[in-house]
Coordinates of C-alpha atoms in Angstrom, one line a residue:
M1 CA 0.0 0.0 0.0
M2 CA 1.1 3.6 -0.7
G3 CA 1.9 5.7 2.2
I4 CA 0.3 9.1 2.9
G5 CA 3.4 10.8 1.6
Q6 CA 3.2 9.1 -1.8
I7 CA -0.6 9.9 -2.1
W8 CA 0.1 13.6 -1.5
S9 CA 3.0 13.6 -4.0
Q10 CA 0.8 12.0 -6.7
L11 CA -2.0 14.4 -5.9
G12 CA 0.3 17.3 -6.2
S13 CA 1.6 16.1 -9.6
I14 CA -2.0 15.7 -10.8
M15 CA -2.9 19.3 -9.7
A16 CA 0.2 20.7 -11.3
S17 CA -0.6 18.9 -14.6
I18 CA -4.1 20.3 -14.6
M19 CA -2.9 23.8 -13.9
F20 CA -0.3 23.5 -16.7
V21 CA -2.9 22.2 -19.2
Y22 CA -5.4 25.1 -18.2
A23 CA -2.6 27.7 -18.6
M24 CA -1.8 26.3 -22.1
F25 CA -5.5 26.3 -22.9
E26 CA -5.9 30.0 -21.9
Q27 CA -2.7 31.0 -23.7
F28 CA -2.8 29.3 -27.0
F29 CA -6.5 28.5 -27.8
P30 CA -8.4 31.1 -29.7
P31 CA -11.3 32.8 -27.8
H32 CA -14.1 31.4 -29.9
L33 CA -12.6 27.9 -29.5
R34 CA -12.4 28.4 -25.7
T35 CA -16.0 29.4 -25.6
Y36 CA -17.0 26.3 -27.5
V37 CA -15.1 24.0 -25.2
R38 CA -16.5 25.7 -22.0
K39 CA -20.1 25.3 -23.4
Y40 CA -19.7 21.5 -23.7
T41 CA -17.7 21.3 -20.5
Q42 CA -20.6 22.9 -18.6
K43 CA -23.1 20.5 -20.2
F44 CA -21.0 17.5 -19.1
T45 CA -20.7 18.9 -15.6
G46 CA -24.5 19.5 -15.5
L47 CA -25.0 15.8 -16.2
M48 CA -22.9 14.8 -13.3
Y49 CA -24.0 17.6 -10.9
P50 CA -27.8 17.5 -10.2
Y51 CA -28.1 20.9 -8.5
I52 CA -28.8 24.4 -9.9
Q53 CA -27.4 27.5 -8.3
I54 CA -29.5 30.7 -8.4
K55 CA -28.3 34.0 -7.1
F56 CA -30.8 36.5 -5.7
P57 CA -29.3 40.0 -5.5
E58 CA -30.2 42.0 -2.4
F59 CA -30.9 45.1 -4.4
S60 CA -32.3 45.2 -7.9
G61 CA -34.3 47.4 -10.3
E62 CA -33.7 50.9 -11.6
R63 CA -33.6 52.5 -8.2
L64 CA -31.9 49.5 -6.5
K65 CA -34.9 48.6 -4.4
R66 CA -34.6 45.8 -1.9
S67 CA -35.6 42.5 -3.6
E68 CA -38.8 41.0 -2.2
A69 CA -37.4 37.5 -3.0
Y70 CA -34.2 38.2 -1.1
S71 CA -36.2 39.5 1.9
A72 CA -38.4 36.4 1.8
I73 CA -35.4 34.0 1.7
Q74 CA -33.7 35.9 4.5
T75 CA -36.8 35.8 6.6
Y76 CA -37.2 32.1 6.1
L77 CA -33.5 31.3 6.9
S78 CA -33.7 33.6 9.9
A79 CA -36.6 31.5 11.3
N80 CA -34.8 28.2 10.7
S81 CA -31.1 29.0 11.0
S82 CA -31.0 28.5 14.8
Q83 CA -31.8 24.8 14.3
S84 CA -28.7 24.1 12.2
A85 CA -26.2 26.9 12.2
K86 CA -23.8 27.2 15.1
K87 CA -22.8 30.8 14.6
L88 CA -25.6 33.3 14.6
K89 CA -25.9 37.1 14.7
A90 CA -28.7 39.0 16.4
E91 CA -30.4 42.1 15.0
V92 CA -33.0 44.4 16.7
V93 CA -35.7 45.2 14.1
K94 CA -37.9 48.3 14.8
D95 CA -41.7 48.0 14.3
S96 CA -41.7 44.2 14.4
Q97 CA -43.7 41.7 16.4
T98 CA -40.4 39.9 17.0
P99 CA -38.0 42.7 17.8
L100 CA -34.9 40.4 18.2
V101 CA -34.2 38.6 14.9
L102 CA -31.6 35.8 14.6
S103 CA -29.8 35.1 11.4
M104 CA -26.7 33.2 10.2
D105 CA -23.3 34.7 10.7
D106 CA -21.0 35.4 7.8
N107 CA -19.4 32.3 6.2
E108 CA -22.0 30.1 7.9
E109 CA -23.9 27.5 5.8
I110 CA -27.0 25.4 6.3
N111 CA -28.9 23.1 3.9
D112 CA -32.7 23.3 3.6
E113 CA -35.4 23.1 1.0
F114 CA -37.1 26.4 0.5
Q115 CA -40.8 26.0 -0.3
G116 CA -42.0 29.6 -0.3
E117 CA -42.8 29.9 3.4
G118 CA -40.7 33.0 3.7
K119 CA -43.5 35.4 2.6
A120 CA -45.9 33.8 5.0
I121 CA -43.5 34.1 7.9
A122 CA -42.8 37.7 7.0
L123 CA -46.5 38.6 7.0
K124 CA -47.0 36.9 10.3
N125 CA -44.1 38.7 12.0
R126 CA -44.6 42.1 10.4
Q127 CA -45.9 45.2 12.2
L128 CA -49.1 46.5 10.8
K129 CA -49.0 50.1 9.5
L130 CA -51.6 52.9 9.2
Y131 CA -51.3 54.9 6.0
T132 CA -52.7 58.3 5.0
N133 CA -52.4 59.9 1.6
N134 CA -50.3 63.0 1.1
P135 CA -51.9 66.0 -0.9
S136 CA -51.5 65.5 -4.6
N137 CA -49.4 68.7 -5.1
H138 CA -46.8 67.2 -2.7
W139 CA -46.1 64.1 -4.7
H140 CA -43.3 65.6 -6.8
G141 CA -39.7 66.1 -5.6
Y142 CA -36.9 64.3 -3.9
K143 CA -38.0 61.5 -1.6
S144 CA -41.7 62.5 -2.0
T145 CA -44.2 59.7 -1.4
K146 CA -47.9 59.3 -2.0
W147 CA -48.6 57.6 1.3
S148 CA -47.2 58.4 4.8
H149 CA -47.5 55.8 7.5
I150 CA -47.1 55.1 11.2
T151 CA -47.2 51.9 13.2
F152 CA -50.8 50.6 13.6
D153 CA -51.1 49.4 17.2
H154 CA -54.8 49.8 17.9
P155 CA -55.8 47.1 20.5
A156 CA -59.3 46.5 19.2
R157 CA -60.3 42.9 18.7
F158 CA -63.5 41.1 18.0
E159 CA -63.4 39.6 21.5
T160 CA -63.7 43.1 23.0
L161 CA -66.1 44.5 20.4
A162 CA -69.4 45.5 21.9
M163 CA -72.1 44.3 19.5
D164 CA -74.6 41.5 19.0
P165 CA -72.7 38.1 19.2
K166 CA -74.6 36.7 16.2
K167 CA -73.8 39.7 14.0
K168 CA -70.2 39.5 15.2
E169 CA -69.9 35.9 14.3
E170 CA -71.5 36.6 10.9
I171 CA -68.8 39.2 10.1
I172 CA -66.0 37.0 11.2
N173 CA -67.2 34.1 9.0
D174 CA -67.5 36.5 6.1
L175 CA -63.9 37.7 6.6
V176 CA -62.5 34.2 6.9
K177 CA -64.4 33.2 3.7
F178 CA -62.8 36.1 1.9
R179 CA -59.3 35.5 3.1
N180 CA -59.4 31.9 1.9
G181 CA -61.2 32.7 -1.4
K182 CA -58.3 33.3 -3.8
E183 CA -59.1 30.3 -6.0
Y184 CA -62.8 31.0 -5.8
Y185 CA -62.5 34.6 -7.0
A186 CA -60.2 33.5 -9.8
K187 CA -62.8 30.9 -10.8
I188 CA -65.7 33.4 -11.0
G189 CA -63.5 36.0 -12.8
K190 CA -63.8 38.6 -10.1
A191 CA -61.2 40.8 -8.5
W192 CA -60.1 39.5 -5.1
K193 CA -61.6 42.3 -3.0
R194 CA -64.7 42.9 -0.9
G195 CA -66.6 46.1 0.1
Y196 CA -68.1 46.8 3.5
L197 CA -70.5 49.7 4.3
L198 CA -70.6 50.5 8.0
Y199 CA -73.4 52.8 8.9
G200 CA -75.2 54.0 12.1
P201 CA -75.4 56.9 14.5
P202 CA -72.2 58.5 15.8
G203 CA -70.5 56.6 18.7
T204 CA -71.7 53.1 17.6
G205 CA -68.2 51.8 17.0
K206 CA -67.5 52.1 13.3
S207 CA -63.8 53.0 13.6
T208 CA -63.3 50.3 16.3
M209 CA -64.9 47.8 13.9
I210 CA -62.3 48.7 11.3
A211 CA -59.4 48.3 13.7
A212 CA -60.7 44.9 14.8
M213 CA -61.0 43.7 11.2
A214 CA -57.4 44.8 10.5
N215 CA -56.0 43.0 13.5
F216 CA -58.1 39.9 12.8
M217 CA -57.0 39.8 9.1
N218 CA -53.4 41.1 9.8
Y219 CA -53.9 43.7 7.1
D220 CA -52.5 47.2 6.8
V221 CA -54.9 50.1 6.9
Y222 CA -55.0 52.9 4.2
D223 CA -57.0 55.9 5.5
L224 CA -58.0 57.6 2.2
E225 CA -58.7 61.4 2.6
L226 CA -60.6 62.3 -0.7
T227 CA -60.4 66.0 -0.2
A228 CA -56.6 65.8 -0.5
V229 CA -56.9 64.0 -3.9
K230 CA -56.8 66.5 -6.9
E231 CA -58.2 64.4 -9.7
N232 CA -59.5 61.0 -10.7
T233 CA -56.1 60.1 -12.2
D234 CA -54.5 60.8 -8.8
L235 CA -57.0 58.5 -7.2
R236 CA -55.9 55.6 -9.5
K237 CA -52.2 56.3 -8.7
L238 CA -53.0 56.0 -5.0
L239 CA -54.7 52.7 -5.6
I240 CA -51.6 51.3 -7.5
E241 CA -49.4 52.2 -4.5
T242 CA -51.4 50.2 -2.0
S243 CA -50.1 46.8 -1.1
S244 CA -51.9 43.5 -1.0
K245 CA -53.5 42.4 2.2
S246 CA -54.8 45.8 3.1
I247 CA -57.9 47.7 4.1
I248 CA -58.8 50.9 2.2
V249 CA -61.0 53.1 4.4
I250 CA -63.0 56.2 3.5
E251 CA -64.7 57.5 6.6
D252 CA -67.8 59.7 6.6
I253 CA -68.2 59.2 2.8
D254 CA -71.3 61.5 2.8
C255 CA -69.2 64.4 4.1
S256 CA -65.9 63.7 2.1
L257 CA -66.9 65.2 -1.3
D258 CA -70.0 66.4 -3.2
L259 CA -70.5 63.3 -5.3
T260 CA -74.1 63.8 -6.3
G261 CA -73.8 66.4 -8.9
Q262 CA -74.5 69.4 -6.7
R263 CA -71.4 71.2 -7.9
K264 CA -72.6 71.1 -11.4
K265 CA -76.0 72.5 -10.3
K266 CA -74.3 75.3 -8.4
K267 CA -72.1 76.2 -11.4
E268 CA -75.2 76.4 -13.6
K269 CA -77.0 78.5 -11.1
D270 CA -74.0 80.9 -10.9
E271 CA -74.1 81.2 -14.7
D272 CA -77.8 81.9 -14.7
D273 CA -77.4 84.6 -12.1
G274 CA -75.6 86.6 -14.8
E275 CA -72.2 87.1 -13.1
V276 CA -69.6 89.1 -15.0
P277 CA -67.3 86.6 -16.9
K278 CA -63.9 86.5 -15.4
N279 CA -60.5 86.7 -17.1
P280 CA -59.8 83.2 -18.6
I281 CA -56.3 83.1 -17.2
K282 CA -57.5 84.1 -13.7
K283 CA -60.3 81.7 -13.9
D284 CA -57.9 78.8 -14.8
E285 CA -55.7 79.8 -11.8
E286 CA -58.7 79.7 -9.5
E287 CA -59.8 76.3 -10.8
E288 CA -56.3 75.1 -10.2
N289 CA -56.3 76.3 -6.6
K290 CA -59.7 74.8 -5.9
G291 CA -60.1 71.6 -3.9
S292 CA -60.6 68.1 -5.1
K293 CA -62.1 67.4 -8.6
V294 CA -62.8 63.8 -7.9
T295 CA -66.1 62.8 -9.3
L296 CA -68.6 60.1 -8.5
S297 CA -67.6 58.3 -11.7
G298 CA -63.9 58.3 -10.7
L299 CA -64.7 56.9 -7.2
L300 CA -66.9 54.2 -8.7
N301 CA -64.0 53.2 -11.0
F302 CA -61.7 53.2 -8.0
I303 CA -64.0 50.7 -6.2
D304 CA -64.8 48.2 -8.9
G305 CA -63.3 49.4 -12.2
I306 CA -60.5 47.8 -14.1
W307 CA -57.9 49.4 -11.8
S308 CA -59.5 47.9 -8.7
A309 CA -57.9 44.5 -9.4
C310 CA -54.4 45.9 -8.8
G311 CA -52.5 44.2 -6.0
G312 CA -55.3 41.8 -5.1
E313 CA -56.7 40.8 -1.7
K314 CA -58.1 44.1 -0.6
I315 CA -61.0 45.2 1.5
I316 CA -62.7 48.6 0.9
I317 CA -64.7 50.1 3.7
F318 CA -67.1 53.1 3.7
T319 CA -68.5 54.6 6.9
T320 CA -71.4 57.0 7.2
N321 CA -73.8 58.3 9.8
F322 CA -76.5 59.0 7.2
V323 CA -76.8 56.2 4.7
E324 CA -79.8 57.7 3.1
K325 CA -77.7 60.6 1.8
L326 CA -75.4 58.4 -0.3
D327 CA -75.9 57.8 -4.0
P328 CA -77.5 54.3 -4.6
A329 CA -74.9 53.6 -7.3
L330 CA -72.1 54.0 -4.7
I331 CA -73.4 51.4 -2.2
R332 CA -75.1 48.9 -4.4
R333 CA -74.2 45.2 -4.0
G334 CA -71.1 44.4 -5.9
R335 CA -69.4 47.6 -4.8
M336 CA -70.3 47.6 -1.1
D337 CA -71.0 43.8 -0.9
K338 CA -71.9 43.7 2.8
H339 CA -73.9 46.4 4.6
I340 CA -73.4 46.4 8.4
E341 CA -75.6 48.5 10.6
L342 CA -74.0 49.5 13.9
S343 CA -76.8 50.7 16.1
Y344 CA -77.4 51.6 19.8
C345 CA -76.1 49.5 22.6
C346 CA -78.1 46.3 23.3
Y347 CA -77.9 44.2 26.5
E348 CA -75.5 41.7 25.0
A349 CA -73.2 44.5 23.9
F350 CA -73.4 46.0 27.4
K351 CA -72.2 42.7 29.0
V352 CA -69.1 42.7 26.8
L353 CA -68.4 46.3 27.8
A354 CA -69.0 45.5 31.5
N355 CA -66.5 42.6 31.2
N356 CA -64.0 44.8 29.4
Y357 CA -64.1 47.8 31.7
L358 CA -65.0 46.3 35.1
D359 CA -64.2 42.6 34.8
V360 CA -67.8 41.9 35.8
E361 CA -69.7 39.1 34.1
S362 CA -72.9 39.3 36.3
H363 CA -74.3 41.6 38.9
S364 CA -77.6 42.3 40.7
L365 CA -78.0 45.5 38.8
F366 CA -77.9 43.9 35.4
P367 CA -81.7 43.2 35.1
T368 CA -82.4 46.9 35.8
I369 CA -79.9 47.9 33.1
E370 CA -81.3 45.4 30.6
K371 CA -84.8 46.9 31.1
L372 CA -83.6 50.5 30.7
L373 CA -81.6 49.6 27.5
G374 CA -84.7 48.2 26.0
E375 CA -86.6 51.4 26.7
T376 CA -84.1 54.1 25.6
N377 CA -81.3 54.5 23.1
M378 CA -77.7 54.9 24.2
T379 CA -74.6 54.4 22.0
P380 CA -71.9 52.0 23.1
A381 CA -69.5 54.9 23.4
D382 CA -71.8 56.6 26.0
V383 CA -72.3 53.3 27.9
A384 CA -68.5 52.7 28.0
E385 CA -67.9 56.3 29.3
N386 CA -70.3 55.6 32.2
L387 CA -68.6 52.2 33.0
M388 CA -65.1 53.7 33.1
P389 CA -64.0 54.4 36.7
K390 CA -63.2 58.1 37.1
S391 CA -61.3 57.8 40.4
I392 CA -59.6 55.2 42.6
T393 CA -62.6 55.2 44.9
E394 CA -65.1 54.1 42.3
D395 CA -65.8 50.4 42.2
S396 CA -67.8 48.3 39.7
E397 CA -71.1 48.9 41.6
T398 CA -70.7 52.6 41.5
C399 CA -70.0 52.6 37.8
L400 CA -73.1 50.5 37.2
K401 CA -75.2 52.9 39.3
N402 CA -73.8 55.8 37.2
L403 CA -74.9 54.0 34.1
I404 CA -78.4 53.5 35.5
D405 CA -78.7 57.2 36.4
S406 CA -77.6 58.2 32.9
L407 CA -80.1 55.7 31.3
E408 CA -82.9 57.1 33.4
K409 CA -82.0 60.6 32.6
A410 CA -81.8 59.8 28.8
K411 CA -85.2 58.1 29.1
D412 CA -86.8 61.2 30.7
E413 CA -85.1 63.5 28.1
A414 CA -86.3 61.3 25.3
K415 CA -89.9 61.4 26.7
K416 CA -89.8 65.1 27.2
K417 CA -88.5 65.6 23.7
A418 CA -91.2 63.4 22.2
E419 CA -93.9 65.4 24.0
E420 CA -92.4 68.7 22.8
E421 CA -92.3 67.4 19.2
A422 CA -95.9 66.2 19.5
K423 CA -97.0 69.6 20.8
K424 CA -95.1 71.4 18.1
K425 CA -96.6 69.2 15.5
A426 CA -100.1 69.9 16.8
E427 CA -99.4 73.7 16.8
D428 CA -98.1 73.5 13.2
E429 CA -101.1 71.7 12.0
E430 CA -103.4 74.2 13.8
A431 CA -101.4 77.1 12.2
Q432 CA -101.9 75.5 8.8
L433 CA -105.7 75.1 9.3
K434 CA -106.3 78.6 10.7
P435 CA -106.1 80.5 7.3
E436 CA -108.6 78.0 5.9
K437 CA -111.0 78.6 8.7
E438 CA -110.8 82.3 8.5
K439 CA -111.4 82.2 4.7
E440 CA -114.4 80.0 5.3
Q441 CA -115.9 82.4 7.8
L442 CA -115.4 85.3 5.4
G443 CA -117.2 83.4 2.7
Q444 CA -120.2 82.8 5.0
E445 CA -120.5 86.4 6.1
E446 CA -120.4 87.8 2.6
E447 CA -123.9 87.9 1.0
V448 CA -124.0 87.8 -2.8
K449 CA -127.1 89.1 -4.7
P450 CA -128.5 87.3 -7.8
N451 CA -126.9 89.9 -10.0
G452 CA -123.5 89.1 -8.5
K453 CA -123.1 92.4 -6.5
S454 CA -122.3 92.4 -2.8
K455 CA -123.7 94.8 -0.1
E456 CA -120.7 97.0 -0.5
E457 CA -121.2 97.4 -4.2
V458 CA -124.8 98.3 -3.7
K459 CA -123.8 101.0 -1.3
E460 CA -121.3 102.4 -3.8
N461 CA -124.0 102.6 -6.6
G462 CA -126.8 104.1 -4.4
K463 CA -128.4 104.1 -1.1
S464 CA -129.2 101.1 1.0
K465 CA -132.5 100.1 2.5
E466 CA -131.7 101.8 5.8
D467 CA -131.0 105.1 3.9
V468 CA -134.4 104.9 2.2
K469 CA -136.2 104.2 5.4
A470 CA -134.4 107.1 7.0
N471 CA -136.3 109.4 4.5
G472 CA -139.6 108.2 5.8
K473 CA -140.6 106.0 2.9
S474 CA -140.7 102.3 2.6
E475 CA -139.1 100.4 -0.2
E476 CA -142.5 99.6 -1.7
E477 CA -143.5 103.3 -1.7
V478 CA -140.3 104.2 -3.4
K479 CA -140.9 101.6 -6.1
E480 CA -144.5 103.0 -6.7
N481 CA -143.3 106.5 -7.2
G482 CA -140.5 105.2 -9.5
T483 CA -137.9 107.1 -7.6
I484 CA -135.0 105.8 -5.6
Y485 CA -133.6 108.0 -3.0

């Protein structure tokens, strides 16, 4: 058998021979021949080596943006590297649900099969963000952006949401169905989005509902302020910049813009009033400086037009206190797919609030509160305000008594208001009937002769019966003499 020294000497001779041949190849072979040899050498190597190497650059594109594929792989390896790698490095990541992130150290290697879990892990660990749109005239310039954001850390959850349990469960099931409906939406040929209309009196929890939906779905929230959008084209640009798995919110849609054609009517009225025409240049400048020119048509296209499919997996939410003011085309099914009415506090919602604010699930005062809630209207916000302790001396029973006092006061005020409204209505009806009664009385008092002349007209043309009698002659005597005095 050969010794170790002989093996190393032969291996050294082989390596030296290979290097000599490679040097001769590079020095004396023409370039096109070298390319031809390398091509078939790589094919031969590929037959013997079953793996393919793919490099993902960290930064790519025109502006060298961070590659999403690189970030997904890095996230995946960071989640699994601690199981195999021996040398790790720790990094504190701001705005993350896992602030301390472990990853492989330099020159460390692990073997694993990547199956696309990186994106799912990144979505699970990400910190939700709340976006708001910048004014359209601020979009241009260095480092200018269409959306600004902060960390979304609203604590609202469906478990703490004060509303009817059945309605709450219905909403949750609808959200889960939407989240798992990618293949279904592709099958029916519809954009993967869903619209919700939240309506009801102020203080019934519309904004809290949005926060609970965002936390449940793990979606970012885009709070769209329509008055800051200049034109319909800017609205589409904002839509393109939104990410997948997001909720686009337009609060108080009935107050955001005039979307019912009133501006056009006002313009026509001003023209009919005969105002002096303005200088065209000055008029253009004034039009340019005016507020939003977003139209109802532009908003409808934003909701369910061709551009609405950009990004996929989006929820669009409108809120309003007065649903009757909205254009029917804006809230029809297909645009706002689900209408959710958030009304006054019911007894079931009160029990959730009592548990949230006082950690009380039952109390002797609950039946009284249940009776009062059935007799008067109070928003969940007002109920919660009464249940919140205002000092360290207030206990749960004190807060419940405060709520009972507020409910009784609200009941008395509602009764008094109803009586005043009924009294005012009766007075208004009486005021409307009074002119008719006076007119009827005047008609009865006025006597009309066969020739169509009244007493006053007779007096104007001659003397009345009383005037004739005053002369000492009766009406018959006057007629015999043929003279009328």
